[in-house]
Short mmCIF file of C-alpha atoms and ligand atoms in Angstrom, two decimals:
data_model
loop_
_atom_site.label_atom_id
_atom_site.label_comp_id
_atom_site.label_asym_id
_atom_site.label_seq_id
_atom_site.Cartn_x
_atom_site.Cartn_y
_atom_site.Cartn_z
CA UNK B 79 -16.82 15.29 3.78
CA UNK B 80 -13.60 16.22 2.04
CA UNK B 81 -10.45 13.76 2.93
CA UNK B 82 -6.95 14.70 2.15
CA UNK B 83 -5.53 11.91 -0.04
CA UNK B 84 -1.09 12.21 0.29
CA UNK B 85 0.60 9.66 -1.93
CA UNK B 86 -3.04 10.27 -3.93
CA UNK B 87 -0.97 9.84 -7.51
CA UNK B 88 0.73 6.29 -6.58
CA UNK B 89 -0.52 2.96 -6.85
CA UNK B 90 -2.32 2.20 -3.51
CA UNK B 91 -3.47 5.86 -3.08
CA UNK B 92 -5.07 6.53 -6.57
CA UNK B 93 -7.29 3.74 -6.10
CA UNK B 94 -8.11 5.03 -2.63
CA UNK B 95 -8.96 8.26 -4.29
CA UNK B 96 -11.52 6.03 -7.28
CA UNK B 97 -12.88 4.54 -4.09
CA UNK B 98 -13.49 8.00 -1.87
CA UNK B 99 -14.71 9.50 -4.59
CA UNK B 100 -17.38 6.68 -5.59
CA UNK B 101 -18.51 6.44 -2.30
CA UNK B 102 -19.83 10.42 -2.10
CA UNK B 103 -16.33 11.83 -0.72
CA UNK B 104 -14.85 15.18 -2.06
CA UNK B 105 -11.15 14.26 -2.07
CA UNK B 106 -7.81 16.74 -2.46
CA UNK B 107 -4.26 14.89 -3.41
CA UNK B 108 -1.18 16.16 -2.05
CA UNK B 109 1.89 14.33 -4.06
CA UNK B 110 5.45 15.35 -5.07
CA UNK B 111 5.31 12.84 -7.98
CA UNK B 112 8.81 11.21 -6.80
CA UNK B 113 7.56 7.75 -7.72
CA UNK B 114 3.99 8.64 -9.63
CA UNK B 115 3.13 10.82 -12.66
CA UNK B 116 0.11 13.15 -12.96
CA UNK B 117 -0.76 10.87 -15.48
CA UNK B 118 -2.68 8.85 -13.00
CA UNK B 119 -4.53 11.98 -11.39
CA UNK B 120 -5.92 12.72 -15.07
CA UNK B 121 -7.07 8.84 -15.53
CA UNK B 122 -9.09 9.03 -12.01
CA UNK B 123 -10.87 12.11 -13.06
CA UNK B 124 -11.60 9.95 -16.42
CA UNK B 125 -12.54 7.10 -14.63
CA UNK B 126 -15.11 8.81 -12.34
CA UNK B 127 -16.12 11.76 -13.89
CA UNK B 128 -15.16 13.87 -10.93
CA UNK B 129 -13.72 16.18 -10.90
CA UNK B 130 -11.06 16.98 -7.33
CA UNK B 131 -8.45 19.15 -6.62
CA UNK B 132 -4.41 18.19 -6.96
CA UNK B 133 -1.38 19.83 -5.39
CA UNK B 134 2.38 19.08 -5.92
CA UNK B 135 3.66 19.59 -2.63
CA UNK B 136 5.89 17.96 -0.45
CA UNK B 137 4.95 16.84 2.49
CA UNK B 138 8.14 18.22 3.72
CA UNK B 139 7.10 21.41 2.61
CA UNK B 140 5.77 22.70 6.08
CA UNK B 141 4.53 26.38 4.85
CA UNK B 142 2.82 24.67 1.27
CA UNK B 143 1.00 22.23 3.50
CA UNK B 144 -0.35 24.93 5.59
CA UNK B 145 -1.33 26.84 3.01
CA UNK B 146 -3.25 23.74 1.74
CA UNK B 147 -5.09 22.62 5.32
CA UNK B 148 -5.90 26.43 5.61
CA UNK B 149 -7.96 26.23 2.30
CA UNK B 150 -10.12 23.33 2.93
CA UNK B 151 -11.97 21.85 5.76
CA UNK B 152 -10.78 18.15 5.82
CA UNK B 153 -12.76 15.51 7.90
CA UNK B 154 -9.87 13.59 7.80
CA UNK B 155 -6.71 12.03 6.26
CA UNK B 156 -5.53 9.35 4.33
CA UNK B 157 -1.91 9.01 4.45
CA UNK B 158 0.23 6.71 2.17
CA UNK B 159 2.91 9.49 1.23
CA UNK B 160 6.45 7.72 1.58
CA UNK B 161 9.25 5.44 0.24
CA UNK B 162 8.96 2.04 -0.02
CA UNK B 163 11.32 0.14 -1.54
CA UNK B 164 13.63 -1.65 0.93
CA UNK B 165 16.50 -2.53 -0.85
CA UNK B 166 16.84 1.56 -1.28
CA UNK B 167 16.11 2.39 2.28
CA UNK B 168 19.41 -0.25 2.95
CA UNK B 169 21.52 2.26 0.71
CA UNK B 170 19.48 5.45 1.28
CA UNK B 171 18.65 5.50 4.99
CA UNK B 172 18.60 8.97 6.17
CA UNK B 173 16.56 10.16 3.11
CA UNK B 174 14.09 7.56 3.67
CA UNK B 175 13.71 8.39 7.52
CA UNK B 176 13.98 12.07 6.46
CA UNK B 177 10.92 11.27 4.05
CA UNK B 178 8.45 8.93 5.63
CA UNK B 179 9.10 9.86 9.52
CA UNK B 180 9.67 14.76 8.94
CA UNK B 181 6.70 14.04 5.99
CA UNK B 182 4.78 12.25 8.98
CA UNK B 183 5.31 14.61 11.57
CA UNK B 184 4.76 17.34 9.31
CA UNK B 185 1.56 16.14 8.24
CA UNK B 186 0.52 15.46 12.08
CA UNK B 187 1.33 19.11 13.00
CA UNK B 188 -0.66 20.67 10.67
CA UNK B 189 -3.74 18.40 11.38
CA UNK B 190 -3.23 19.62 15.21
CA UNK B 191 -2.98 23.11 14.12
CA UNK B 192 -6.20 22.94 11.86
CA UNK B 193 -8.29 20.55 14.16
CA UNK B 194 -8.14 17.85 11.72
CA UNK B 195 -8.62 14.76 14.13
CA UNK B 196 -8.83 11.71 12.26
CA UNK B 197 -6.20 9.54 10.34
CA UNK B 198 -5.94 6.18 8.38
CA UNK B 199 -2.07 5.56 8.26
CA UNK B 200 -0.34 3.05 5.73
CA UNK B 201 1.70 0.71 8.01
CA UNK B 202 3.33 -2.63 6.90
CA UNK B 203 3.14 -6.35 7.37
CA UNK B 204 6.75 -6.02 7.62
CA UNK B 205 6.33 -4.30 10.87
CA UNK B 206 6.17 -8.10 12.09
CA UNK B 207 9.97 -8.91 11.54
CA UNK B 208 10.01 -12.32 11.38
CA UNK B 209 7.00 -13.64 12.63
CA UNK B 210 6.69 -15.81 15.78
CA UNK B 211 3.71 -17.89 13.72
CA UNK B 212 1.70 -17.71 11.32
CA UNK B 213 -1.41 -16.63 10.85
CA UNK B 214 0.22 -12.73 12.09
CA UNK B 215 -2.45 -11.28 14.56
CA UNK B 216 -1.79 -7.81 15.75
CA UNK B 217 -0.30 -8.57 19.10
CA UNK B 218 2.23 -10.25 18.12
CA UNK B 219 5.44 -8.74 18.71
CA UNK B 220 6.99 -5.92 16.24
CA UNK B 221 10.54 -5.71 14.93
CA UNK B 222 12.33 -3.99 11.49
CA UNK B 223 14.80 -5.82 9.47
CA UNK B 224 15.71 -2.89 7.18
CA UNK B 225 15.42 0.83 7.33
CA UNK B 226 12.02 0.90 5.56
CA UNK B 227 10.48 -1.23 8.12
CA UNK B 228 12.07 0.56 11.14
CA UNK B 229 10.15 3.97 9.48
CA UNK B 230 6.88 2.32 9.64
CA UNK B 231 7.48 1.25 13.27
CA UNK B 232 8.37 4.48 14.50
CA UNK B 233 5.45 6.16 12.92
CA UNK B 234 3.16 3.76 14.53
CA UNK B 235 5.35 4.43 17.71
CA UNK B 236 4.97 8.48 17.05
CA UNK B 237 1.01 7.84 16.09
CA UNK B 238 0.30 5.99 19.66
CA UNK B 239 1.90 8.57 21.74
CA UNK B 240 0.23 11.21 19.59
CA UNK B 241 -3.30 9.81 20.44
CA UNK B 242 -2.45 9.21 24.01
CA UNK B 243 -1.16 12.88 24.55
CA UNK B 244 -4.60 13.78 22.64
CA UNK B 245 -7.39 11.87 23.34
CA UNK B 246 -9.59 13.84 20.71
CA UNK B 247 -7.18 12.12 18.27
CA UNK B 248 -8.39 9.15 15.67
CA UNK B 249 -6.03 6.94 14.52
CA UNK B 250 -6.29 3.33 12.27
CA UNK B 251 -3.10 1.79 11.66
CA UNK B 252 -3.34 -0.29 8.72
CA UNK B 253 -0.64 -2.94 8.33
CA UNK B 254 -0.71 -4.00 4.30
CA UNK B 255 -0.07 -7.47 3.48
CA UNK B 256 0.83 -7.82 -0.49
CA UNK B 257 -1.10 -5.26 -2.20
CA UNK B 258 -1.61 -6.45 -6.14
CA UNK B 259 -4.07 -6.58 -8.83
CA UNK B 260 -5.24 -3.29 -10.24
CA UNK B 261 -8.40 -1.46 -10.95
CA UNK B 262 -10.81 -4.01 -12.97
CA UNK B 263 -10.87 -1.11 -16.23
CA UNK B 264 -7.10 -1.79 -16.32
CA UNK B 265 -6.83 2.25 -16.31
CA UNK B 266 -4.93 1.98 -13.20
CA UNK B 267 -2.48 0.50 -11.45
CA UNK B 268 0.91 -0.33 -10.72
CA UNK B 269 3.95 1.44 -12.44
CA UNK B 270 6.99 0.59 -11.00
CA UNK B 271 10.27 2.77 -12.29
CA UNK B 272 12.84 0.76 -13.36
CA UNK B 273 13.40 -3.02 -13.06
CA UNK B 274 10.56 -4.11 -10.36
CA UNK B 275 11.52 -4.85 -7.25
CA UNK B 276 8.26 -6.91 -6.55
CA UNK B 277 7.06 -10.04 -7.70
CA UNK B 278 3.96 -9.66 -9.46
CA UNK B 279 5.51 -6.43 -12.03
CA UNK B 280 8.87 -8.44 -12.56
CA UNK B 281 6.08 -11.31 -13.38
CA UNK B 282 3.91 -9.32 -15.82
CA UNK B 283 7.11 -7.99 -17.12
CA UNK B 284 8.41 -11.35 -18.14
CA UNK B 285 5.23 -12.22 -19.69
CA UNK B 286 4.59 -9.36 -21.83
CA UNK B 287 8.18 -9.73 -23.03
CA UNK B 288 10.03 -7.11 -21.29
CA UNK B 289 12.37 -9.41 -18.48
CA UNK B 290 13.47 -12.42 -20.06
CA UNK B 291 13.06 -14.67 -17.13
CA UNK B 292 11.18 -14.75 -13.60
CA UNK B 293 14.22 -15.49 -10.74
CA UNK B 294 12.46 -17.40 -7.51
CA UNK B 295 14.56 -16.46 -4.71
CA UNK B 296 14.79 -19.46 -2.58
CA UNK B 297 13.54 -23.13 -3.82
CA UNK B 298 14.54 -24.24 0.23
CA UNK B 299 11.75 -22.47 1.95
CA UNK B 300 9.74 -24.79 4.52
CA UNK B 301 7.02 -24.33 2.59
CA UNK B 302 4.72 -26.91 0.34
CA UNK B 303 7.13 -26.41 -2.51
CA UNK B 304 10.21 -24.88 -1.35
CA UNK B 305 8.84 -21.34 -2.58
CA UNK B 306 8.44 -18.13 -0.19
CA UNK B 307 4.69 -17.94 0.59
CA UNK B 308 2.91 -14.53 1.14
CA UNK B 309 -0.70 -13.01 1.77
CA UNK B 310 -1.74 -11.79 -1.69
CA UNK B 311 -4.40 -9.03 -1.50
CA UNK B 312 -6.84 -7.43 -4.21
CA UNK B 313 -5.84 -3.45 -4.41
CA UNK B 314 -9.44 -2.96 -4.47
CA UNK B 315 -10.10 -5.04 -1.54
CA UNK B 316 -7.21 -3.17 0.43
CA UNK B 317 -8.57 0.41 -0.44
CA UNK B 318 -12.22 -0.64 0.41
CA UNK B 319 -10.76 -1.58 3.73
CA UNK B 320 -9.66 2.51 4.31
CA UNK B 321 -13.12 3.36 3.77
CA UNK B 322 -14.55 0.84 6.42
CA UNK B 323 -11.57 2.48 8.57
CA UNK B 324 -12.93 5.67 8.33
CA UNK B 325 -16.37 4.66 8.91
CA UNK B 326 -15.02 3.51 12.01
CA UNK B 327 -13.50 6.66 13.14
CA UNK B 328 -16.57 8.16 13.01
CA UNK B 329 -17.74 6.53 15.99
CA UNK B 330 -14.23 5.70 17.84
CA UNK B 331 -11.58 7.41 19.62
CA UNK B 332 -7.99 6.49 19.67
CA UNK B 333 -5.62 4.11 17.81
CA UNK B 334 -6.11 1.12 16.27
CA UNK B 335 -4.35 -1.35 14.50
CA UNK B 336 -5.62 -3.59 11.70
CA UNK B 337 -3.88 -5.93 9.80
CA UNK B 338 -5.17 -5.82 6.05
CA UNK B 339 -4.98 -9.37 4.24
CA UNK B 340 -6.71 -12.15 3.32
CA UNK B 341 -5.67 -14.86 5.57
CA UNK B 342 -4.22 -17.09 3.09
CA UNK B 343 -0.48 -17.76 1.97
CA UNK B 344 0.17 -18.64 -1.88
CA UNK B 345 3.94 -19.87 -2.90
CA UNK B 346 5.98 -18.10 -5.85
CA UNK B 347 5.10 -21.16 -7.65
CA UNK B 348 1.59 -20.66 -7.04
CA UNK B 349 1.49 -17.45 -8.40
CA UNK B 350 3.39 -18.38 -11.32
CA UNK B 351 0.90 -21.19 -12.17
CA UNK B 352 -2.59 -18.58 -11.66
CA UNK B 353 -0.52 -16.20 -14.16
CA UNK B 354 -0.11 -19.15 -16.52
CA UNK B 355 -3.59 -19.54 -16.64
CA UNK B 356 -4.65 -15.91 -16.82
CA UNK B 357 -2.21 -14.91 -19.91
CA UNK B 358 -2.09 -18.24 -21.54
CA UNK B 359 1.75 -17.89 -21.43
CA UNK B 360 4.14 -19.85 -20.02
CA UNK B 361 6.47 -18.16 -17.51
CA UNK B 362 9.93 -18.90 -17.85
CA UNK B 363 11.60 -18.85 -14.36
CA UNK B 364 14.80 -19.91 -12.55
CA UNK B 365 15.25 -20.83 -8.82
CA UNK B 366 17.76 -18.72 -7.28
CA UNK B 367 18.76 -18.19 -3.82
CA UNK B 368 17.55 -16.84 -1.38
CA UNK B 369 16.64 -13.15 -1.12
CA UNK B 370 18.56 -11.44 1.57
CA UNK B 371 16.38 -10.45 4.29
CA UNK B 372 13.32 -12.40 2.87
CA UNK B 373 10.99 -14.63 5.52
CA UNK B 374 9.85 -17.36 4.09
CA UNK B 375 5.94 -17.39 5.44
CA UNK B 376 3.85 -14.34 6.18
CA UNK B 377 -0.13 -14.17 5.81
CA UNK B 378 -2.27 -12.58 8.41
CA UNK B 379 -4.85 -13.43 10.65
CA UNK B 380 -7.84 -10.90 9.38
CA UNK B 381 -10.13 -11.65 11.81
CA UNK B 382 -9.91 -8.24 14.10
CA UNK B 383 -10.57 -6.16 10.88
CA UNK B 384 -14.05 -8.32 9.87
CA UNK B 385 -15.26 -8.19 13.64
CA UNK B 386 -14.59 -4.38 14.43
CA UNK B 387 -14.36 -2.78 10.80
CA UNK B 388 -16.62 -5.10 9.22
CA UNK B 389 -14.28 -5.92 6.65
CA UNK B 390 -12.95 -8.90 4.20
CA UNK B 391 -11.57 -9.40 1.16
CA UNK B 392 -13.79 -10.67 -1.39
CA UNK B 393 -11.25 -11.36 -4.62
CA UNK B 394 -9.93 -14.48 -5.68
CA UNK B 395 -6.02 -14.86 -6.43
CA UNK B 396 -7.18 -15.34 -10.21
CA UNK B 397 -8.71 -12.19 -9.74
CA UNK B 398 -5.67 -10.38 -8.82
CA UNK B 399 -3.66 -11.59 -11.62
CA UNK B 400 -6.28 -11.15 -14.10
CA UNK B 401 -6.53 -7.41 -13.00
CA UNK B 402 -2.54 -7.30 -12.96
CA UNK B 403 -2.35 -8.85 -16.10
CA UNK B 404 -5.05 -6.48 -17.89
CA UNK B 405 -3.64 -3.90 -17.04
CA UNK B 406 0.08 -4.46 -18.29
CA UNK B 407 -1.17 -5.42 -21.29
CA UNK B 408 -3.32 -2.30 -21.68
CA UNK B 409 -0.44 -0.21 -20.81
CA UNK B 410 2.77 -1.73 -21.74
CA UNK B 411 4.63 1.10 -20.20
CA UNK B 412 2.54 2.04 -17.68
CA UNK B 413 1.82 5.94 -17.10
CA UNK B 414 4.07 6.64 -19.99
CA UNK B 415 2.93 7.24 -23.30
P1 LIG U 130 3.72 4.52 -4.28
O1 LIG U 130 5.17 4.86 -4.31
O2 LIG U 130 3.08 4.08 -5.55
O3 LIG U 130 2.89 5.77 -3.74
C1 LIG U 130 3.42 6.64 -2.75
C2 LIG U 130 3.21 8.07 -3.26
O4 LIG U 130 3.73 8.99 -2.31
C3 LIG U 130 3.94 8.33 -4.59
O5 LIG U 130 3.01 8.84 -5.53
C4 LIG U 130 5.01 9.35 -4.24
O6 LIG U 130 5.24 10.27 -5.31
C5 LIG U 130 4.40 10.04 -3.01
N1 LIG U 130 5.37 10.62 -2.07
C6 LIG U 130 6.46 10.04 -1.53
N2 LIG U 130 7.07 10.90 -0.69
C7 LIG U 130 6.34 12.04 -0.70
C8 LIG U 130 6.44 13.30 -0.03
N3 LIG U 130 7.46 13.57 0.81
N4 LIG U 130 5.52 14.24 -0.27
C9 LIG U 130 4.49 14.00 -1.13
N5 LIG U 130 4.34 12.84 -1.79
C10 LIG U 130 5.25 11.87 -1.57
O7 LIG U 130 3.50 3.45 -3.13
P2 LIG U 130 2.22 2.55 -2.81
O8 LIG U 130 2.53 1.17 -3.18
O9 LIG U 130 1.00 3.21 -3.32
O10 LIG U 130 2.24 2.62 -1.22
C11 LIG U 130 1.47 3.57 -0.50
C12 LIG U 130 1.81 3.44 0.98
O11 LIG U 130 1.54 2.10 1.40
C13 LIG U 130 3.28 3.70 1.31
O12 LIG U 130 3.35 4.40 2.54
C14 LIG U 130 3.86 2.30 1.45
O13 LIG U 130 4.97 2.28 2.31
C15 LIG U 130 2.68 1.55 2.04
N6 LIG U 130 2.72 0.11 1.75
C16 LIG U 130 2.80 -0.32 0.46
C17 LIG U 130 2.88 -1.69 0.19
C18 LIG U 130 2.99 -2.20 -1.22
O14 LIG U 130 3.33 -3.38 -1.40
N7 LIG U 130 2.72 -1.42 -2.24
C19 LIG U 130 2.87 -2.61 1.25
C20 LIG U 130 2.77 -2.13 2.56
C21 LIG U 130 2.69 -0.76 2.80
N1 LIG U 131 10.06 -12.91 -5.23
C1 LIG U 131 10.74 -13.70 -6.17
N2 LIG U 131 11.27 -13.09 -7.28
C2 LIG U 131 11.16 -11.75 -7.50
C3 LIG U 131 10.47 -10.95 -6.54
C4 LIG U 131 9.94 -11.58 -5.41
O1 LIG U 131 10.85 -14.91 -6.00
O2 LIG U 131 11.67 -11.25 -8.52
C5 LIG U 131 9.45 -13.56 -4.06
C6 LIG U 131 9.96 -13.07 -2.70
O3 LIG U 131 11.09 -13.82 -2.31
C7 LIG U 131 8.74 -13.30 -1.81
C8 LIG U 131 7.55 -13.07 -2.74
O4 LIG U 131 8.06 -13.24 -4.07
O5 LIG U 131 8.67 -14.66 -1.38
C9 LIG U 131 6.95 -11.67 -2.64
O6 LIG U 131 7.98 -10.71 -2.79
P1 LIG U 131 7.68 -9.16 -2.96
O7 LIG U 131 9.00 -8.45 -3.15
O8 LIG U 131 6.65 -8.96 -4.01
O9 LIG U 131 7.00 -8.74 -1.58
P2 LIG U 131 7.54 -8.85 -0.06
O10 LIG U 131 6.73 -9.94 0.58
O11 LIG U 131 9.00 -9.14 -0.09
O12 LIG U 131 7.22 -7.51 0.51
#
């Protein structure tokens, strides 16, 4: 079965690709590179010793995608293509709903016009606004503080009325919590451009010497310590998750939504203590206010993906920043030689 990988070269998607391809799939990346470097296509194909096929193309690039669904017969698609970074989509918002909702829609036409039928989308946690409780289950009701957000509510919107005008369709939804850690060879992982935006690259940053302190946005949280808390999960755990989604297309029609976390909320602090532990350092760190737009509790309720997927994560938080940690330290500037 050969599965389309888009957003194959970035940091969720390459480890997809490790895990497709070490579970028997033939796999082809489609990636423009505009926030990944071939770099990481090269170290998969180390990694695994198999060997798959990459295109730059954008997914915007309606005639180059057909070209590329013409040439192979996918079973399906995994799609993680897109912008993420929120604080952009406030400045940039018509080039991020350009990006993530035309790439979409794009992508969705030519899997109609090729008979491709099933898809494993990359939705958000963020989807949730701000939560009615905690633990999130996936009724609860959806809102979008920020541009970013509102693009991964309308493609859910545009993915449900897709399968419901289609009923061959096959759609999983899969709402991320916080994706961290990296692959356990410390060969891949994340590579942020620029100053990180998120907390556990501005954290490996400080410790390997490259931020000079770690700011905590918000020290008033109603929270155990004051600190935000979120639902930390093992990349590896998250991309083994896709796999159990497409296992379960196999045998089901429609959309459905999963949320993919671990069902337990660490603080700032928290994190900042396992990553004391795991590098031996001390990390210096201020308590700032709050982040604009920030919640300050958000884990999920996991239960609908282990009853219906068959799925749970399996790493500890130590775990995580081990991973995180190992593989900072084994590439100081990530991708970049
Ligand atoms: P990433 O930026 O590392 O990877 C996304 C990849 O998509 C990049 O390699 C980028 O070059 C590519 N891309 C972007 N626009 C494209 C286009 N028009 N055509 C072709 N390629 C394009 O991000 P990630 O962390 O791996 O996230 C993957 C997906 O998961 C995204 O859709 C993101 O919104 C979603 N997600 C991520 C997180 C997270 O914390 N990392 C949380 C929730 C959801
Ligand atoms: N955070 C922080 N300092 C940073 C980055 C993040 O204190 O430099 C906090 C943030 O307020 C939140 C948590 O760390 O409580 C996770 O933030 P991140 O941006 O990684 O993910 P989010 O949950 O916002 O998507």
């Amino acid at each position: 079965m050969t599965i389309l990988v888009t957003g194959g070269a970035g940091f969720i998607g390459s480890h997809a690709t490790v895990e497709l391809l070490e579970n028997g799939y033939k796999v082809v990346v489609v990636d423009n590179l505009s926030n990944s470097q071939k770099a990481s296509i090269d170290r998969i194909k180390e990694m695994t010793g198999k060997d798959f096929a990459f295109h730059q193309v954008d997914l915007l690039d309606s005639q180059a995608l057909d070209d590329i669904f013409s040439k192979y017969d996918f079973s399906a698609v995994m799609h993680f293509a897109g912008y993420k970074a929120v604080g952009q989509s406030v400045e940039m918002p018509l080039s991020y709903y350009h990006n993530n909702i035309s790439g979409t829609l794009t992508l969705c036409e030519m899997m109609l016009k090729h008979n491709v039928q099933k898809l494993v989308f990359s939705s958000s946690a963020t989807v949730y606004g701000l939560p009615e409780r905690v633990p999130i289950e996936e009724s609860f009701s959806l809102s979008a503080t920020n541009p970013y957000g509102r693009t991964k509510l309308m493609i859910e919107e545009i993915l449900r009325d897709l399968a419901l005008s289609n009923p061959s369709i096959r759609i999983a939804i899969l709402r991320y919590f916080n994706p961290i850690g990296a692959h356990p060879s410390g060969k891949l992982g994340e590579d942020p451009r620029g100053i990180p935006n998120n907390l556990i690259p501005y954290i490996t940053q400080v410790a390997i010497g490259k931020q000079p302190e770690l700011k905590i946005f918000g020290g008033d949280y109603e929270t155990n310590d004051g600190t935000g808390v979120r639902d930390y999960i093992h990349v590896m755990d998250l991309v083994k998750g896709h796999i159990k989604a497409l296992e379960y297309l196999e045998k089901h029609e429609g959309v459905e939504t999963f949320n993919l976390g671990t069902g337990t909320g660490y603080s700032v602090l928290e994190i900042v203590n396992s990553f004391n532990d795991v590098t031996g350092k001390q990390i210096p760190y201020q308590i700032t206010d709050r982040r604009p737009g920030d919640i300050g509790v958000c884990y999920a309720n996991p239960e609908k993906a282990k009853k219906l997927l068959g799925w749970q994560a399996e790493k500890s938080l130590k775990e995580m920043c081990r991973d995180s940690w190992n593989w900072q330290v084994q590439n100081p500037d990530g991708f970049t030689q």
